[in-house]
Amino acid sequence: MEQRNERADRLAAAFEELSAAGFRQVVEPDPDVPRRRAYRRLRNRVVSSGIAAAVLVAVGGVSLVRPVAAPPPTDVIAPSPATDLPSFQPDTSAGPPVSESPTSVPSGSSTPSATPSTSLPAERPTSSRPTPKPTPTPTPTRYVDLSISAPRSLTLEPSDTAYTGTLDVTMGNAATRSYDAGDLIVVLPLEATISLKGTNIGGCFHQGQTDDVKTMTCTGDGPIPLGGTRSYQIAVTVNIAPGGPARTLTGFALTVRANVSGKFPPDRSPDDNTTRIDLKLPAS
């Protein structure tokens, strides 16, 4: 009877020991489990890196590949066992993890260059034809160039009621263009008058006056031959009673211009188109 109880006690002790061992396996994980998982991850990473390098070599013919990582050290010290239940970590044994390292771009001629070419485009050959020059505006060869001359001063003689005299006037034509007629513009002091009788110069028309002078236009005697001259004698009268000291009247001027069908072409040298005469009244 005591032998039977002893066997029962040993069986109960064995069962209790087995139950305690099983409970320890549930509560306290195997300390080698983390190390085995770290080893499997490192092995899978090495294998995936080798596969990626082989693919690059097969596709792009790249001679430089990423070196295979060294095998894991054998003297890895296992971490101390956790007192709580371990946090869940996915098992990577089903397939290789995706490599986190960036895949190196294969070097070679297939990679496009980002630097633009600095070579300039070839210049187009210039044409051998000369550049046409603008045609210059032809200078007119026909022009008008009239002139008029007279003494710079004219001394008048006293009479019963006025002073009188005769002015010698010469007109010239140094132009290469003829004209219909010549107009004579006359400017006189208010006290003076002229007479064109015997000159073949046409009638005169009053144009206006100021406090000192008056202006009139007289039609010409006709065209003067090219390169020729024509002389006239114009009678001058100053309506001032003789007597007293000597005096000089200014403002007397004669201007000639060409008239072509009612138009007045510009003169080549207009400075000699006007002559001015001082009228001198002697003392009596």
Coordinates of C-alpha atoms in Angstrom, one line a residue:
M1 CA 0.0 0.0 0.0
E2 CA 2.8 2.4 0.7
Q3 CA 4.6 1.4 -2.6
R4 CA 1.4 2.3 -4.5
N5 CA 1.2 5.7 -2.8
E6 CA 4.8 6.4 -3.6
R7 CA 4.2 5.7 -7.3
A8 CA 1.2 8.0 -7.2
D9 CA 3.2 10.7 -5.6
R10 CA 6.0 10.3 -8.2
L11 CA 3.5 10.5 -11.0
A12 CA 1.8 13.6 -9.6
A13 CA 5.3 15.2 -9.1
A14 CA 6.2 14.4 -12.8
F15 CA 2.9 15.8 -14.0
E16 CA 3.3 18.9 -11.9
E17 CA 6.9 19.3 -13.3
L18 CA 5.6 18.9 -16.8
S19 CA 2.8 21.4 -16.2
A20 CA 5.3 23.9 -14.8
A21 CA 7.7 23.5 -17.8
G22 CA 4.8 24.0 -20.2
F23 CA 3.7 27.1 -18.4
R24 CA 7.2 28.5 -18.4
Q25 CA 7.3 28.0 -22.2
V26 CA 4.2 30.0 -22.6
V27 CA 5.1 32.8 -20.1
E28 CA 8.9 32.9 -20.7
P29 CA 9.8 32.7 -24.4
D30 CA 12.9 31.0 -25.6
P31 CA 15.8 33.5 -25.4
D32 CA 17.3 32.2 -28.7
V33 CA 14.1 33.2 -30.7
P34 CA 15.1 36.9 -31.2
R35 CA 18.6 35.9 -32.3
R36 CA 17.3 33.3 -34.8
R37 CA 14.9 35.9 -36.2
A38 CA 17.7 38.5 -36.6
Y39 CA 19.8 35.9 -38.4
R40 CA 17.0 35.0 -40.8
R41 CA 16.4 38.7 -41.7
L42 CA 20.1 39.3 -42.3
R43 CA 20.3 36.2 -44.5
N44 CA 17.3 37.2 -46.5
R45 CA 18.7 40.7 -47.0
V46 CA 22.0 39.3 -48.3
V47 CA 20.1 37.0 -50.7
S48 CA 17.9 39.8 -52.0
S49 CA 20.9 42.1 -52.6
G50 CA 22.6 39.4 -54.5
I51 CA 19.5 38.8 -56.7
A52 CA 19.2 42.6 -57.4
A53 CA 22.9 42.8 -58.4
A54 CA 22.5 39.8 -60.7
V55 CA 19.5 41.4 -62.4
L56 CA 21.4 44.7 -63.0
V57 CA 24.3 42.8 -64.5
A58 CA 21.9 40.8 -66.8
V59 CA 19.9 43.9 -68.0
G60 CA 22.4 46.7 -68.3
G61 CA 25.8 45.0 -68.5
V62 CA 27.0 46.8 -65.5
S63 CA 30.3 45.7 -64.2
L64 CA 30.0 47.4 -60.9
V65 CA 27.6 45.8 -58.5
R66 CA 26.9 46.3 -54.9
P67 CA 29.2 44.1 -52.8
V68 CA 27.6 41.3 -50.9
A69 CA 27.3 42.0 -47.2
A70 CA 29.5 39.9 -44.9
P71 CA 27.8 37.0 -43.1
P72 CA 26.4 37.7 -39.7
P73 CA 28.7 37.4 -36.8
T74 CA 28.6 34.2 -34.9
D75 CA 29.2 35.7 -31.5
V76 CA 25.9 37.6 -31.4
I77 CA 25.0 38.1 -27.8
A78 CA 21.4 37.3 -27.1
P79 CA 19.4 40.0 -25.4
S80 CA 18.1 39.3 -21.9
P81 CA 14.7 37.6 -21.9
A82 CA 11.7 39.9 -21.6
T83 CA 9.6 39.6 -18.6
D84 CA 6.4 40.4 -20.6
L85 CA 5.0 38.8 -23.6
P86 CA 7.0 39.7 -26.7
S87 CA 5.4 42.2 -29.2
F88 CA 4.2 40.6 -32.4
Q89 CA 6.7 40.8 -35.3
P90 CA 5.9 39.6 -38.7
D91 CA 7.7 36.5 -39.8
T92 CA 9.8 37.3 -42.9
S93 CA 10.6 33.7 -43.7
A94 CA 7.8 33.6 -46.3
G95 CA 9.7 35.8 -48.7
P96 CA 12.7 38.2 -49.0
P97 CA 12.0 41.7 -47.7
V98 CA 12.2 44.6 -50.1
S99 CA 15.6 46.2 -50.0
E100 CA 15.6 49.7 -48.4
S101 CA 18.8 50.7 -50.0
P102 CA 18.4 52.7 -53.3
T103 CA 19.3 50.8 -56.4
S104 CA 22.4 52.4 -58.0
V105 CA 21.9 53.8 -61.5
P106 CA 24.0 51.9 -64.0
S107 CA 26.7 54.0 -65.6
G108 CA 27.2 53.8 -69.3
S109 CA 26.4 55.4 -72.6
S110 CA 22.7 54.8 -72.2
T111 CA 22.3 57.4 -69.5
P112 CA 21.3 60.8 -71.2
S113 CA 23.6 63.7 -70.4
A114 CA 21.9 66.6 -68.6
T115 CA 24.6 69.1 -69.7
P116 CA 23.5 70.9 -72.9
S117 CA 26.0 71.0 -75.7
T118 CA 28.1 74.2 -75.8
S119 CA 29.0 73.9 -79.5
L120 CA 27.6 76.7 -81.6
P121 CA 25.6 75.9 -84.8
A122 CA 27.6 76.2 -88.0
E123 CA 27.3 79.6 -89.6
R124 CA 25.5 79.7 -92.9
P125 CA 27.7 80.6 -95.8
T126 CA 27.3 84.2 -96.8
S127 CA 26.1 84.9 -100.2
S128 CA 28.7 86.0 -102.7
R129 CA 26.3 88.5 -104.2
P130 CA 27.1 92.0 -103.1
T131 CA 24.5 94.0 -101.1
P132 CA 22.7 96.3 -103.4
K133 CA 23.3 100.0 -102.6
P134 CA 20.4 102.4 -102.4
T135 CA 20.0 104.4 -105.6
P136 CA 20.9 108.0 -104.8
T137 CA 18.4 110.7 -105.6
P138 CA 19.6 112.4 -108.8
T139 CA 20.5 116.0 -108.3
P140 CA 18.5 118.1 -110.6
T141 CA 20.6 119.6 -113.4
R142 CA 18.1 122.4 -114.2
Y143 CA 17.8 125.2 -111.8
V144 CA 16.9 128.9 -111.4
D145 CA 19.6 131.5 -110.6
L146 CA 18.5 135.1 -111.0
S147 CA 20.3 138.2 -109.7
I148 CA 19.8 142.0 -109.5
S149 CA 22.2 144.8 -108.9
A150 CA 22.1 148.5 -108.5
P151 CA 24.2 151.3 -106.8
R152 CA 24.3 151.1 -103.1
S153 CA 23.2 154.7 -102.8
L154 CA 21.5 157.2 -105.1
T155 CA 21.8 161.0 -104.7
L156 CA 18.7 162.9 -105.8
E157 CA 18.5 166.4 -107.2
P158 CA 16.2 169.0 -105.6
S159 CA 13.5 170.5 -107.8
D160 CA 10.7 172.9 -107.0
T161 CA 8.6 170.6 -104.8
A162 CA 10.6 167.3 -104.5
Y163 CA 13.8 165.4 -105.1
T164 CA 14.2 163.3 -108.3
G165 CA 16.8 160.9 -109.8
T166 CA 17.3 157.9 -112.0
L167 CA 18.4 154.4 -110.8
D168 CA 20.3 152.0 -113.0
V169 CA 19.3 148.4 -112.4
T170 CA 20.7 145.3 -113.9
M171 CA 19.1 141.8 -113.9
G172 CA 21.0 138.6 -114.7
N173 CA 20.2 135.0 -115.3
A174 CA 23.0 132.5 -114.4
A175 CA 20.6 129.5 -114.4
T176 CA 20.2 126.5 -116.7
R177 CA 16.4 126.8 -116.6
S178 CA 14.2 129.3 -118.3
Y179 CA 11.1 130.8 -116.9
D180 CA 7.9 132.5 -118.1
A181 CA 8.5 136.0 -116.6
G182 CA 10.3 137.7 -113.8
D183 CA 8.5 139.5 -111.0
L184 CA 10.0 142.6 -109.3
I185 CA 9.1 143.2 -105.7
V186 CA 9.6 146.8 -104.7
V187 CA 9.9 148.2 -101.2
L188 CA 10.0 152.0 -100.9
P189 CA 10.0 154.6 -98.1
L190 CA 6.6 156.1 -97.7
E191 CA 7.8 159.4 -99.2
A192 CA 9.2 157.8 -102.4
T193 CA 7.7 156.6 -105.7
I194 CA 9.1 155.0 -108.8
S195 CA 8.2 155.1 -112.5
L196 CA 8.8 152.0 -114.7
K197 CA 8.0 153.8 -117.9
G198 CA 10.2 152.7 -120.8
T199 CA 11.3 149.6 -119.0
N200 CA 8.8 147.1 -120.4
I201 CA 8.1 146.0 -116.8
G202 CA 4.4 145.4 -116.3
G203 CA 2.0 147.0 -113.9
C204 CA 2.6 147.2 -110.1
F205 CA 0.1 146.1 -107.4
H206 CA 0.1 147.4 -103.8
Q207 CA 0.8 144.7 -101.3
G208 CA 0.8 146.6 -98.0
Q209 CA 2.7 149.1 -95.9
T210 CA 3.9 150.0 -92.4
D211 CA 4.7 153.3 -90.7
D212 CA 8.0 153.5 -92.6
V213 CA 7.8 151.5 -95.9
K214 CA 5.3 150.3 -98.5
T215 CA 5.5 147.1 -100.6
M216 CA 4.3 146.4 -104.2
T217 CA 4.8 143.7 -106.8
C218 CA 5.4 144.4 -110.5
T219 CA 5.2 141.9 -113.3
G220 CA 8.4 141.2 -115.1
D221 CA 9.6 142.2 -118.5
G222 CA 9.8 138.6 -119.6
P223 CA 12.5 135.9 -119.3
I224 CA 16.1 137.0 -119.3
P225 CA 18.2 134.8 -121.7
L226 CA 20.2 132.0 -120.0
G227 CA 23.6 133.4 -119.1
G228 CA 22.5 136.9 -120.1
T229 CA 21.6 140.2 -118.5
R230 CA 19.2 143.0 -119.0
S231 CA 19.4 146.7 -117.8
Y232 CA 16.7 149.1 -116.8
Q233 CA 16.5 152.8 -115.7
I234 CA 14.0 153.4 -113.0
A235 CA 12.9 157.0 -112.2
V236 CA 12.8 157.8 -108.4
T237 CA 11.0 160.7 -106.8
V238 CA 10.9 161.7 -103.1
N239 CA 8.0 163.9 -102.2
I240 CA 9.8 166.2 -99.7
A241 CA 10.3 169.9 -100.3
P242 CA 13.9 170.8 -100.8
G243 CA 15.7 172.8 -98.1
G244 CA 17.3 172.3 -94.8
P245 CA 20.1 170.0 -93.9
A246 CA 21.1 166.8 -95.9
R247 CA 19.1 163.7 -95.2
T248 CA 19.2 160.0 -96.1
L249 CA 16.2 157.7 -96.6
T250 CA 16.6 154.0 -96.1
G251 CA 14.4 151.0 -96.7
F252 CA 14.4 151.2 -100.5
A253 CA 14.9 147.6 -101.9
L254 CA 14.3 145.7 -105.2
T255 CA 13.9 141.9 -105.3
V256 CA 13.7 139.8 -108.5
R257 CA 12.1 136.3 -108.7
A258 CA 11.2 133.8 -111.4
N259 CA 7.6 133.2 -112.2
V260 CA 6.8 129.8 -113.9
S261 CA 3.1 129.5 -114.7
G262 CA 2.1 131.3 -111.5
K263 CA 4.6 129.4 -109.3
F264 CA 7.9 130.6 -107.9
P265 CA 10.6 128.0 -108.0
P266 CA 13.4 128.4 -105.4
D267 CA 16.5 130.2 -106.5
R268 CA 19.9 128.5 -106.3
S269 CA 21.6 131.6 -104.8
P270 CA 18.9 133.8 -103.2
D271 CA 21.4 136.2 -101.6
D272 CA 21.9 138.1 -104.8
N273 CA 18.2 138.4 -105.6
T274 CA 17.8 141.6 -103.6
T275 CA 19.6 144.9 -103.8
R276 CA 19.2 147.8 -101.3
I277 CA 19.6 151.5 -102.1
D278 CA 19.9 154.5 -99.8
L279 CA 18.3 157.7 -101.1
K280 CA 20.4 160.7 -100.3
L281 CA 18.8 164.2 -100.1
P282 CA 21.5 166.9 -100.3
A283 CA 21.2 170.2 -98.4
S284 CA 20.1 173.2 -100.3

